[in-house]
Amino acid sequence: MNTVSDFLGRVLRGLVRLALVLAAGVFVLSFLLAAVVVVLGMSLWSLITGRKPAPVVMFTRMREQSRRYAQGVWQGAAASGDVLDVEATEVQDGGARPDRPLQRLP
């Protein structure tokens, strides 16, 4: 009797596992089908309107920004080892002080 119940338990576990695998497969395939439909719809809409889809524009801008920062944002600045010689100038006393509030310009 123990062997029969073990056999039935194994069969039942196998059937549950098979049902879960089939359900996961149906979910994945339906998700992929929905993604293909959305991509085709966006492609068709971009062909009709003549504009690039928003995700393509966004990734293009991100790629341009990454290239810009990879090359160095401060290309015109001096290298870290260079010394710049500048002439000091005196600043006029017209700045904000705690005892005198800022005046707005017209």
XYZ file of C-alpha atoms in Angstrom:
106
model
C 0.000 0.000 0.000
C 2.919 2.310 0.705
C 4.358 1.749 -2.768
C 1.004 2.573 -4.372
C 0.685 5.854 -2.461
C 4.318 6.739 -3.295
C 3.636 6.058 -6.966
C 0.460 8.161 -6.931
C 2.301 10.969 -5.120
C 5.045 10.966 -7.741
C 2.513 10.984 -10.578
C 0.573 13.818 -8.947
C 3.749 15.854 -8.360
C 4.790 15.252 -11.974
C 1.389 16.385 -13.255
C 1.489 19.548 -11.112
C 5.029 20.289 -12.267
C 4.024 19.729 -15.914
C 0.997 22.025 -15.487
C 3.198 24.754 -13.988
C 5.765 24.428 -16.778
C 3.019 24.636 -19.395
C 1.485 27.680 -17.668
C 4.877 29.402 -17.561
C 5.435 28.601 -21.232
C 2.047 30.044 -22.178
C 2.811 33.174 -20.127
C 6.222 33.681 -21.743
C 4.892 33.111 -25.252
C 1.964 35.500 -24.715
C 4.355 38.128 -23.312
C 6.648 37.764 -26.343
C 3.676 37.977 -28.699
C 2.465 41.149 -26.966
C 5.963 42.657 -27.233
C 6.129 41.848 -30.958
C 2.712 43.431 -31.496
C 3.777 46.597 -29.650
C 7.048 46.849 -31.599
C 5.253 46.353 -34.906
C 2.616 48.910 -33.918
C 5.254 51.484 -32.961
C 7.157 50.827 -36.176
C 4.008 51.250 -38.253
C 3.103 54.438 -36.364
C 6.602 55.859 -36.916
C 6.336 55.093 -40.633
C 2.963 56.832 -40.821
C 4.004 59.924 -38.839
C 7.550 60.098 -40.223
C 9.127 60.457 -36.775
C 11.413 58.102 -34.917
C 9.845 56.218 -32.008
C 10.466 57.773 -28.583
C 12.605 54.885 -27.228
C 14.928 55.127 -30.242
C 15.333 58.874 -29.723
C 15.971 58.411 -26.004
C 18.640 55.730 -26.514
C 20.272 57.791 -29.269
C 20.556 60.772 -26.915
C 21.957 58.575 -24.141
C 24.541 57.123 -26.534
C 25.599 60.635 -27.626
C 25.929 61.743 -23.997
C 28.015 58.701 -23.107
C 30.344 59.386 -26.043
C 30.656 63.013 -24.970
C 31.560 62.119 -21.395
C 33.877 59.319 -22.487
C 35.898 61.810 -24.546
C 36.009 64.269 -21.678
C 33.647 67.119 -21.011
C 36.378 69.682 -20.448
C 38.358 69.235 -23.635
C 39.497 72.893 -23.702
C 40.663 72.932 -20.086
C 44.278 72.564 -19.122
C 45.600 69.188 -18.142
C 45.897 68.443 -14.434
C 49.706 68.836 -14.493
C 49.757 72.242 -16.225
C 50.096 75.470 -14.255
C 48.115 78.488 -15.382
C 49.518 81.936 -14.687
C 46.778 84.496 -14.147
C 46.821 88.117 -13.104
C 44.952 88.929 -9.909
C 42.329 91.663 -10.000
C 40.688 93.443 -7.086
C 36.947 93.006 -6.627
C 34.918 96.134 -5.924
C 33.071 96.247 -2.600
C 29.539 95.985 -3.943
C 28.665 92.506 -2.843
C 25.984 91.462 -0.411
C 26.649 91.954 3.268
C 24.600 90.664 6.201
C 23.806 94.195 7.375
C 22.750 95.414 3.900
C 20.002 93.572 1.924
C 20.347 92.890 -1.783
C 18.847 95.464 -4.126
C 16.945 94.341 -7.167
C 17.840 95.775 -10.519
C 15.027 97.350 -12.577
